[in-house]
Every structure is written in structure tokens, then in C-alpha cells.
Coordinates of C-alpha atoms in Angstrom, one line a residue:
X83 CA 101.4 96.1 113.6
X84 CA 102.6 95.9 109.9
X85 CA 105.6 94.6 108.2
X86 CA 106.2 93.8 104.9
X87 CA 108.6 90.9 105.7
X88 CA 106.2 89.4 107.9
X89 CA 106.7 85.7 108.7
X90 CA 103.3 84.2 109.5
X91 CA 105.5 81.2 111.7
X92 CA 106.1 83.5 114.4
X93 CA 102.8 83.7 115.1
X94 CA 101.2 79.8 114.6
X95 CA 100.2 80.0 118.4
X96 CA 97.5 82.3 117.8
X97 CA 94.2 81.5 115.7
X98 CA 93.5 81.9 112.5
X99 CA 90.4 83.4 112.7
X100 CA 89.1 86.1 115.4
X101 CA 86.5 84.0 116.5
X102 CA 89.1 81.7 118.3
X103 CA 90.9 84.1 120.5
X104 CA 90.9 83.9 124.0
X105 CA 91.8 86.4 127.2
X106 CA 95.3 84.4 127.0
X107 CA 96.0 85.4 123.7
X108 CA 95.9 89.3 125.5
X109 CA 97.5 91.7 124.6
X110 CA 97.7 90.6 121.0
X111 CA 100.2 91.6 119.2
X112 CA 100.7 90.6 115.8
X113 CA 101.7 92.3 112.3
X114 CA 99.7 93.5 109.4
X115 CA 100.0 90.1 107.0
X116 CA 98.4 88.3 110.4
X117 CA 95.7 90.3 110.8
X118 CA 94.8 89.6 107.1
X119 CA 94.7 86.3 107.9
X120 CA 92.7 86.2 110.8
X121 CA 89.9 88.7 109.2
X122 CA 90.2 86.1 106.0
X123 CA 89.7 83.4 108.9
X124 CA 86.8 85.0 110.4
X125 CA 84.7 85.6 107.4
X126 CA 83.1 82.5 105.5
X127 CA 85.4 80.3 102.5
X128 CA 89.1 81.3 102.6
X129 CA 90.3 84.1 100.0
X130 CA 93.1 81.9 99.5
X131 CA 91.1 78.6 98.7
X132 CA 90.9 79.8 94.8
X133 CA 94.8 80.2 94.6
X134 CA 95.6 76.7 96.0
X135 CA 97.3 74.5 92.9
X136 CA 97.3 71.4 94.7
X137 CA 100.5 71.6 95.9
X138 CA 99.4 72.9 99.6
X139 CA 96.3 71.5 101.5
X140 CA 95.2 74.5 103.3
X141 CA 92.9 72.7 104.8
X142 CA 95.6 71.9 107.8
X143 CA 95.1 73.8 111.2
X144 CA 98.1 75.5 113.3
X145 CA 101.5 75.6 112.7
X146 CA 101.2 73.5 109.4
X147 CA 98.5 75.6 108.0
X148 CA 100.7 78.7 108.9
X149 CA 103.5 77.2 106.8
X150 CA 100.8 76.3 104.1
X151 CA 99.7 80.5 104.1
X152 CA 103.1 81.4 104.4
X153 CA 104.5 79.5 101.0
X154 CA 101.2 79.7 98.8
X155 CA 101.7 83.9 99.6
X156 CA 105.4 83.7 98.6
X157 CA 104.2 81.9 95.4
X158 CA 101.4 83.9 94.3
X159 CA 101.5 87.1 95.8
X160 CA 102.7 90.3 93.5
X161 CA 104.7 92.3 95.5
X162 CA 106.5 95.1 93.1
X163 CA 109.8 93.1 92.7
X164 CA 107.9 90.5 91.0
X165 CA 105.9 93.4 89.1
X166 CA 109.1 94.7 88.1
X167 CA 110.4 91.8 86.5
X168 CA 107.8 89.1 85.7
X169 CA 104.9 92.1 84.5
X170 CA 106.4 95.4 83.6
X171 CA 108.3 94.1 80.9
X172 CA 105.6 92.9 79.1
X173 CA 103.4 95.5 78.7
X174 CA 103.0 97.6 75.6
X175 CA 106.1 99.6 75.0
X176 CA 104.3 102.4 74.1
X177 CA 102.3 102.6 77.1
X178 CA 105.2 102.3 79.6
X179 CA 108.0 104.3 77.7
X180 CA 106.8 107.4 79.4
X181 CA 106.1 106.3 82.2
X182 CA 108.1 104.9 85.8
X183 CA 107.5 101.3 87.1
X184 CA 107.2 102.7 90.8
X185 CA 104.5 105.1 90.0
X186 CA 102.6 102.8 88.2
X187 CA 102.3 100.3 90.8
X188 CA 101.7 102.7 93.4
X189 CA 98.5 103.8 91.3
X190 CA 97.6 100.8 91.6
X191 CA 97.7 99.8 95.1
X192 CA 97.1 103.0 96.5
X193 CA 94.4 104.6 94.7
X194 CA 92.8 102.3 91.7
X195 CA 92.6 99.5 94.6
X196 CA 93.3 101.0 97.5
X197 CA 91.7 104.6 97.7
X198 CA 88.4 105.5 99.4
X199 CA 86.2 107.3 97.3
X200 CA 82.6 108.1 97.4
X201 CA 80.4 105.9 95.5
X202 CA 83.2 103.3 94.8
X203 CA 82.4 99.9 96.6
X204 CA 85.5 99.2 99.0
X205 CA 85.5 95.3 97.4
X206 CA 86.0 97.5 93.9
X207 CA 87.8 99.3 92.2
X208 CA 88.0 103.0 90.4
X209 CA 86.2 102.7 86.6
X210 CA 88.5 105.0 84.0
X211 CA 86.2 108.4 84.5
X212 CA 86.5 107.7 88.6
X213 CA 90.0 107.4 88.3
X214 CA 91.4 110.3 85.5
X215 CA 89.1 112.3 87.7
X216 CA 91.7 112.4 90.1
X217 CA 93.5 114.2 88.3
X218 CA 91.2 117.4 89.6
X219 CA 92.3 116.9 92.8
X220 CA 94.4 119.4 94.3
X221 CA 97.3 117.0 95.5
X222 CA 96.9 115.2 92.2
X223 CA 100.6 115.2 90.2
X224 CA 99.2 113.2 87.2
X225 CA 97.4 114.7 84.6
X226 CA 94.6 113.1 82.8
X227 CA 96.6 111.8 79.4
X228 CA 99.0 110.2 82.1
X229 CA 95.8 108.4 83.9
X230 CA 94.2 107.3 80.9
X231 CA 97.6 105.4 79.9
X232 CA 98.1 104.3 83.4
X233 CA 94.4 103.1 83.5
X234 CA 95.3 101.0 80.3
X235 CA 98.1 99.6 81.8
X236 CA 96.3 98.7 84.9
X237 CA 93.8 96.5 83.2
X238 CA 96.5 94.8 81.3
X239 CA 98.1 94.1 84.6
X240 CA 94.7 92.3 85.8
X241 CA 94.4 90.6 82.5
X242 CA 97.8 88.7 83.4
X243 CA 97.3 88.2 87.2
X244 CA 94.1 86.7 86.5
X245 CA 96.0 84.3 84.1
X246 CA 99.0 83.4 86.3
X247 CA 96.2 82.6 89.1
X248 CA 98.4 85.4 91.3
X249 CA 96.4 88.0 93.3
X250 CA 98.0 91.6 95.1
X251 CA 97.3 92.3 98.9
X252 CA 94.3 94.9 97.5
X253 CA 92.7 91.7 96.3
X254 CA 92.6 90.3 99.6
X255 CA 91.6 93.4 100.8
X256 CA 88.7 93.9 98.9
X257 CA 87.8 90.4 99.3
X258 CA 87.6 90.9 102.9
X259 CA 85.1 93.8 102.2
X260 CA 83.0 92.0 100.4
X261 CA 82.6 89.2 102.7
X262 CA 82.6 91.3 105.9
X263 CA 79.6 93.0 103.8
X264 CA 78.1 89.6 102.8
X265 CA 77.8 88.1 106.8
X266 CA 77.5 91.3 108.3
X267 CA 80.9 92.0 109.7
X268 CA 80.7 89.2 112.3
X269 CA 84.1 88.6 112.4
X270 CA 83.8 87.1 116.1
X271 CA 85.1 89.0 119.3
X272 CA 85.4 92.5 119.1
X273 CA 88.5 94.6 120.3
X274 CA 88.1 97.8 122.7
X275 CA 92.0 99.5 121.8
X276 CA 93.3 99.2 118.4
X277 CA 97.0 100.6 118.4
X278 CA 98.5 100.8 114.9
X279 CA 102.2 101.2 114.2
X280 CA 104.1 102.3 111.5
X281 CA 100.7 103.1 109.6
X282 CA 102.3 105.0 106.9
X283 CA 102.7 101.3 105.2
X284 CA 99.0 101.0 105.5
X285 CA 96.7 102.1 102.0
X286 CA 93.4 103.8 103.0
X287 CA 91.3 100.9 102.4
X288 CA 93.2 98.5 104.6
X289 CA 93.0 101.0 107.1
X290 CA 89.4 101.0 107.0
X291 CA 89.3 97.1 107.8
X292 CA 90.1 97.7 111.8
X293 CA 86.6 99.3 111.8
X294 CA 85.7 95.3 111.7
X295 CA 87.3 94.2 114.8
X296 CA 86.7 97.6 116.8
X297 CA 83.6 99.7 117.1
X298 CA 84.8 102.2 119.5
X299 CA 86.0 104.5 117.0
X300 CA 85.7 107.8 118.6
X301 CA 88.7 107.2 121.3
X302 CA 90.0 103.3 120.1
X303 CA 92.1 104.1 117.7
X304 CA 96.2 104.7 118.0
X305 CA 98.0 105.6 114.8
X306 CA 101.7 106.3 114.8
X307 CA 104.0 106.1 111.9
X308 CA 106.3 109.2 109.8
X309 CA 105.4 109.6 106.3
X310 CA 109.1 110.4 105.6
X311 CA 109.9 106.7 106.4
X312 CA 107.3 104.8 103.8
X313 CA 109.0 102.0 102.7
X314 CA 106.4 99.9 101.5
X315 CA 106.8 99.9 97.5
X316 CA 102.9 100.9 96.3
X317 CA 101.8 102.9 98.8
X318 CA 100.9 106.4 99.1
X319 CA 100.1 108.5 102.6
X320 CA 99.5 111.1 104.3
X321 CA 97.9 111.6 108.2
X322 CA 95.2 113.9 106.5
X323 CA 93.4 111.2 104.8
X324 CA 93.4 109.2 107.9
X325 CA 91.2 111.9 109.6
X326 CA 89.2 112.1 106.0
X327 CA 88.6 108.3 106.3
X328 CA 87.4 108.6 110.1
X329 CA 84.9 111.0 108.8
X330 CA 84.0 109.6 105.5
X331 CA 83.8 106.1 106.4
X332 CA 84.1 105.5 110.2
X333 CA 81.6 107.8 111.5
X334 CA 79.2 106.5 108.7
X335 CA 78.9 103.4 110.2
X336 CA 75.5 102.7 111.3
X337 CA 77.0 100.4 114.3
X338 CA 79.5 103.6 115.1
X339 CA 78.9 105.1 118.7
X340 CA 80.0 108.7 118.0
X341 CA 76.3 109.8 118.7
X342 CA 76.8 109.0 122.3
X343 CA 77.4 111.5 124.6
X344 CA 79.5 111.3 127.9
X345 CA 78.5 113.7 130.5
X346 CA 76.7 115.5 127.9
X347 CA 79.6 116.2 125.4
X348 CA 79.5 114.5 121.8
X349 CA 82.8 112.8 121.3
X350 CA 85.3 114.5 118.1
X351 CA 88.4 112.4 116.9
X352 CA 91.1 113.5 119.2
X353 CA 93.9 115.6 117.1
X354 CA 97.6 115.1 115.4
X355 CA 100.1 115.3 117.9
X356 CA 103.5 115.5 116.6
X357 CA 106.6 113.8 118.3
X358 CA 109.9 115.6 116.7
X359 CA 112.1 114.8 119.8
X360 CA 114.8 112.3 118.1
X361 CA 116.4 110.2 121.1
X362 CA 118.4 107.4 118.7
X363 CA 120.1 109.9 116.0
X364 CA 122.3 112.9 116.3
X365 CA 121.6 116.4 115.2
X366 CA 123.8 115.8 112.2
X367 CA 122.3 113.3 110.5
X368 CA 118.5 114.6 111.4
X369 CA 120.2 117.9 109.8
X370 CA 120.6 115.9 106.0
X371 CA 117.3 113.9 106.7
X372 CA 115.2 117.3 107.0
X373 CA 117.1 118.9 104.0
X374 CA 116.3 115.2 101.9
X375 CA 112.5 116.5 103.0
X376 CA 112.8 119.9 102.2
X377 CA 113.3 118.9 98.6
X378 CA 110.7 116.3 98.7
X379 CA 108.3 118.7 99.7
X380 CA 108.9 121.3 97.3
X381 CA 108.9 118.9 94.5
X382 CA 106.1 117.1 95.8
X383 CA 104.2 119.6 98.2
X384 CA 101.2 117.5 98.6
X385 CA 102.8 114.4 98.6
X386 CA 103.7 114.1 102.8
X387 CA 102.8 115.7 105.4
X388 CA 104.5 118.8 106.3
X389 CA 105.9 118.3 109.9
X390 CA 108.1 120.2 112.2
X391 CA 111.8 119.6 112.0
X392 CA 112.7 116.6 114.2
X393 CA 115.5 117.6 117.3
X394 CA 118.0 115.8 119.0
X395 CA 119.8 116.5 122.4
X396 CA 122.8 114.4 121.1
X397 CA 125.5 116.4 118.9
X398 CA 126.7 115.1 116.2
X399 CA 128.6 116.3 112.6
X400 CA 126.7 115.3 109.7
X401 CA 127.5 112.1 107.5
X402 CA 130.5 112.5 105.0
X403 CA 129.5 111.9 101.4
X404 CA 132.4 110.1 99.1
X405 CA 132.5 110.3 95.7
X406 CA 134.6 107.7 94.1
X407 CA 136.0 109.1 90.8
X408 CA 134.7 106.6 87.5
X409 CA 138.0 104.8 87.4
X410 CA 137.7 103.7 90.6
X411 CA 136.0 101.2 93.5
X412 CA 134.2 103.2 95.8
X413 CA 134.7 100.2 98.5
X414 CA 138.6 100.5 97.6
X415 CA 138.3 103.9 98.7
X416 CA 136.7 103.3 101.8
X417 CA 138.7 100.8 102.9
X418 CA 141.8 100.9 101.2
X419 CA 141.7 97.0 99.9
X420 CA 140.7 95.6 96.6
X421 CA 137.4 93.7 96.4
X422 CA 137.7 91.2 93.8
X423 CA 137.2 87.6 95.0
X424 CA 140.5 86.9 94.9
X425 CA 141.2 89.6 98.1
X426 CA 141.6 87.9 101.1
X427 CA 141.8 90.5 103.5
X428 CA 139.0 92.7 104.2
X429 CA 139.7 94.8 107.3
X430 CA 138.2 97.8 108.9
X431 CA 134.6 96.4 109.0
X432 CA 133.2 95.8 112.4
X433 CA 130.0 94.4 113.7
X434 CA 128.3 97.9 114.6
X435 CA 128.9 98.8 111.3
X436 CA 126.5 98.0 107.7
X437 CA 126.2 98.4 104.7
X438 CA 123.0 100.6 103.1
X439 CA 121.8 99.5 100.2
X440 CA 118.4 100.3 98.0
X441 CA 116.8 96.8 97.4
X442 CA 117.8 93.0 96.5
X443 CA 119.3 93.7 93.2
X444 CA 121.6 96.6 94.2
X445 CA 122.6 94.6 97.1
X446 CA 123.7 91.3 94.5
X447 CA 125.7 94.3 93.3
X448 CA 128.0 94.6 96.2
X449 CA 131.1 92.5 95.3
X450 CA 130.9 89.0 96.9
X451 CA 134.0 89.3 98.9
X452 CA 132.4 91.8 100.7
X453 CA 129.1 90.6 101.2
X454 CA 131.2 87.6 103.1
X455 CA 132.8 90.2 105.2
X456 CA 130.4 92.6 105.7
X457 CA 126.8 92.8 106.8
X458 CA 125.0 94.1 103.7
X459 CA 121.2 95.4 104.2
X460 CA 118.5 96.7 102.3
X461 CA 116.4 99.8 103.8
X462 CA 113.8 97.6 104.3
X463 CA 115.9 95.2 106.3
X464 CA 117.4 97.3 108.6
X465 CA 114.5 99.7 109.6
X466 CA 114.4 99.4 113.5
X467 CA 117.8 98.4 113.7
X468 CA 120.7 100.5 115.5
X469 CA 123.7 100.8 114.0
X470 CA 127.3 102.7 115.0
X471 CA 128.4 103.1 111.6
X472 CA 126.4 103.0 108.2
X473 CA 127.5 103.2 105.1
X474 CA 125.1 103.7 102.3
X475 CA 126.4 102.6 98.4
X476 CA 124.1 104.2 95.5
X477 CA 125.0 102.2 92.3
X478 CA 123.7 105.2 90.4
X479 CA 119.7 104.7 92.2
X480 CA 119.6 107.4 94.5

């Protein structure tokens, strides 16, 4: 259900809003951004109506009004690229010296604005004391000098959004809170099965929003996702705090129907099963995956959830790691060519095969002769993909 590089055109045949759906639009199946949408549809004056500059009219219906979402999100939304470069750099040196960008911004998303916490609004965020609090907990890694100076940083951050007129998907998500609070979570027609992929992507409060479209929360909820594959830059998971949320928050709900009985049994939230059978990668590479993990989770033990190894019924050695000395091109040495624009001969590259890179500005890295050649990828680009070959290029980031 989510995806980070949603396009909101594939889906301008459904409705905007909840209230509109139909039994044709069945089964729905649409991504994370969508369902935004459609909550923000469903519930009074558009989130999005304060952001407009003039330049869109998102007062259009269908596939224009799609396009409208699509740009004006594009344009104001602060994803962590655009934190990175059009934020970071302009906070107080002395504040961020110390400190990574990453982390920051995943404080942020995932626990200033995005963690559930008792006696903290969900259309609000953490005060200071709430937040260096945190620092108690046992899966905390920040201590409470590193808090304070995050906290500091954090309000700095606001200070500018609120000035550029941009807003962060916790924005929206607290917005819809507070509106699904203020007209009493009528979104429109309510859902029976909600299945949720990849919901390691997924912050605890925007979790907590399906609890809008489905009341059937003791067996009508599907989560599926591996915390060792969280891509989504500002976001911090684990499976535990799902089950913490269904108690804490879902079973609280006064329309929740966990009090019924069926032939005379109270119903429980079913448990954790784990699926470690691999059936699209060898043995060797889940071999170097799990030993990637083992380190995370000494480092980090409370970071992810501790899983049993994944298996494979397919052999297979384990990927060869190349180390190009500093004198040399490490795409010379795997293909034996020079890759200066002037080359024009690029050979060995077929289309089963990619490249692996971190993000957009390692892959601007990758010399342009091979970038015509080649089919160059971020992580986030390929994830789903199948591939013969990959080769993955770490510019000194990994």
C-alpha cells in the first residue's frame, strides 16, 4: 500500500474522498500517498487548500485535480533530500556539528511528529520534557544533551517550513487527526479487510489512521513488511510497536468491537508470524544480508526486530566485493574500458544487469558514459525489481 515514489496519476479513476467509492472501485488497491488523499478528501476543507500559491486551482475534480495534488506535493512537500540541502545547511553550526542529518530528520518524523505517546494529541507534537524523556526508554540511543539540541533544531526547522509555506507528510498526518477528531471520524464508507504492505515505511501515527476507514480491529488488519528493508529516509520501526499501538490506541477506541465475543471467546490480536523462506535470492547473498544484520543489531540492538535467519532452497556463492586501488576507476576494473565521455565502447553490460547506487546524488556520480550505457538505480528505485546481475558502487557512503 505505500510507496514513497508514488504517482497520484495512476490512480485518477478512483475518488478523492472515501465517501465516493463504489463496489466497482473493489478490491481497492491503492498506495500510501493515495490514501492520504482520500482521508484528506473525506474530512471537511482540504489540508492542502493553505499551500495553494495560485499557481494550481485545486478546486478541479479527476484526473486534473490529481495532476494539481501531484505538482503542488512535489513543490512543497519536505522530503529529506530537500531537508538535506535547502534546511540542514542553515541551521546553527553549533547545533548540527555534532550531530548527523539522517538522524535528525528521523527524530523528527518518527518520534517528535510521528510517535504515539500517552497524553500527546496525535494532531501534536512531543513538548521538550516529552521528548528528552525519551531518552529513559530502554531502546532509546540518544541521550538527553543530544535531545535537547535536537529539540532545538527541530523548532528551527518549523520556524522555516512555516516560512517557505512547505509542510512534511506528519503535517498532513496530524492534520488528518484533527479533523477526523473535529467531524467525528466520518470519513464515509467503512472497509471490513485492511491489508498493509511494506509497513515498515509506515511511522506509528500514520498507522494509527486505518483505524478511520476500518473498525474491525480485532481480525481486519494485515501487516507485512521486513524492518531490514526500511527505505523510507525518516522513519523508525519495529513490529513491537505495532502490537503496542493495537493496544494503546486501537482497543481504546470507544467504537472498537474487541468486547464482543464469538461463541463465547473475547477476541486477542492474532500473533507475529514470521516468513524466512527466501524464494527470489540465493543462499549466498541471504548469507552477506544476515551478516549486514548481525552487525546492525549488535550496534543497534533495539533498533529492528530480531528475526530468524531467512533460507533459500536455491544455492548460490556469495557476491564478490572489488576494491579498486585509489589510482584507479573501479568501473575500469569491472569492465576493462575507460569511462570518460570520450569512450565509445562500453561492453559487457547487459539488460539483466544494474547498477546499485545509494541515492540521486551518488547516482549523478556515476560517469555519464555509463549512465548512457548502463541502467543506473537507486535502492529505492529498484526495490521489487529482479535483477541477474547487480552491481552496487559505494563512492565512499556505505
Amino acid at each position: 500500500m505505500y510507496d514513497i515514489g508514488d504517482s497520484l496519476n495512476a490512480f485518477s479513476d478512483i475518488p478523492d474522498s472515501f465517501k465516493n467509492i463504489t463496489q466497482k472501485h473493489y478490491p481497492l488497491i491503492i498506495t500510501f500517498q493515495k490514501f492520504l488523499v482520500m482521508l484528506d478528501g473525506s474530512l471537511g476543507n482540504s489540508f492542502f487548500d493553505k499551500f495553494d500559491d495560485g499557481e494550481l486551482s485545486l478546486k478541479r475534480t479527476g484526473v486534473s485535480r490529481s495532476f494539481a495534488l501531484q505538482t503542488l506535493i512535489r513543490k512543497k512537500e519536505v522530503t529529506y533530500p530537500r531537508f538535506l540541502s535547502s534546511y540542514w545547511p542553515h541551521f546553527n553550526t553549533q547545533l548540527t556539528k555534532k550531530l548527523d542529518s539522517s538522524v535528525v530528520f528521523t527524530e523528527i518524523i518518527s518520534h517528535l511528529k510521528g510517535d504515539i505517546t500517552s497524553n500527546v494529541p496525535f494532531d501534536s507534537w512531543l513538548d521538550r520534557e516529552a521528548y528528552v524523556g525519551l531518552s529513559e526508554r530502554r531502546a532509546s540511543s540518544l541521550n538527553c544533551d543530544a535531545r535537547e539540541i535536537i529539540y532545538d533544531i527541530f523548532l528551527a526547522y518549523e520556524k522555516t517550513k512555516r516560512r517557505n509555506r512547505e509542510f512534511d507528510m506528519s503535517d498532513l498526518v496530524c492534520d488528518l487527526h484533527r479533523r477526523a477528531r473535529v467531524y467525528g471520524r466520518n470519513v464515509g464508507v467503512q472497509m471490513d479487510f485492511v491489508y498493509i504492505d511494506e509497513v515498515q515505511d509506515l511511522t506509528m501515527r500514520q498507522i494509527s489512521l486505518f483505524k478511520y476507514v476500518c473498525k474491525n480491529f480485532s481480525e481486519g488488519f494485515v501487516f507485512a513488511g521486513d524492518t531490514a528493508q526500511t527505505i523510507a529516509r525518516g522513519v523508525d520501526f519495529r513490529f513491537e510497536d505495532i502490537r503496542s499501538l493495537f493496544y494503546s490506541v486501537f482497543l481504546q477506541d470507544p467504537s472498537c468491537d474487541h468486547m464482543k465475543s464469538f461463541k463465547g471467546k473475547r477476541k486477542s490480536i492474532s500473533d507475529m508470524f514470521h516468513l524466512n523462506q527466501n524464494f527470489r535470492t540465493h543462499a549466498g547473498v541471504l548469507k552477506l544480508a544476515q551478516s549486514v544484520i548481525d552487525i546492525l543489531c549488535f550496534y543497534f540492538p533495539h533498533s529492528l526486530d530480531r528475526l530468524q535467519p531467512e533460507t533459500s532452497l536455491i544455492f548460490g556463492e556469495p557476491p564478490i566485493l572489488l576494491r579498486s586501488r585509489c589510482d584507479e576507476n573501479a568501473l575500469m576494473t569491472l569492465f576493462g574500458h575507460s569511462t570518460d565521455s570520450s569512450c565509445s565502447h562500453f561492453n559487457g553490460f547487459g539488460a539483466d544487469q544494474v547498477i546499485l547506487v545509494r541515492d540521486e546524488l551518488s547516482k549523478q556520480k556515476v560517469p555519464e558514459n555509463v549512465r548512457k550505457h548502463a541502467l543506473v538505480l537507486t535502492i529505492l528505485e529498484c526495490k521489487g525489481l529482479e535483477f541477474q546481475v547487480k552491481w552496487v558502487l559505494s563512492y565512499d557512503i556505505y
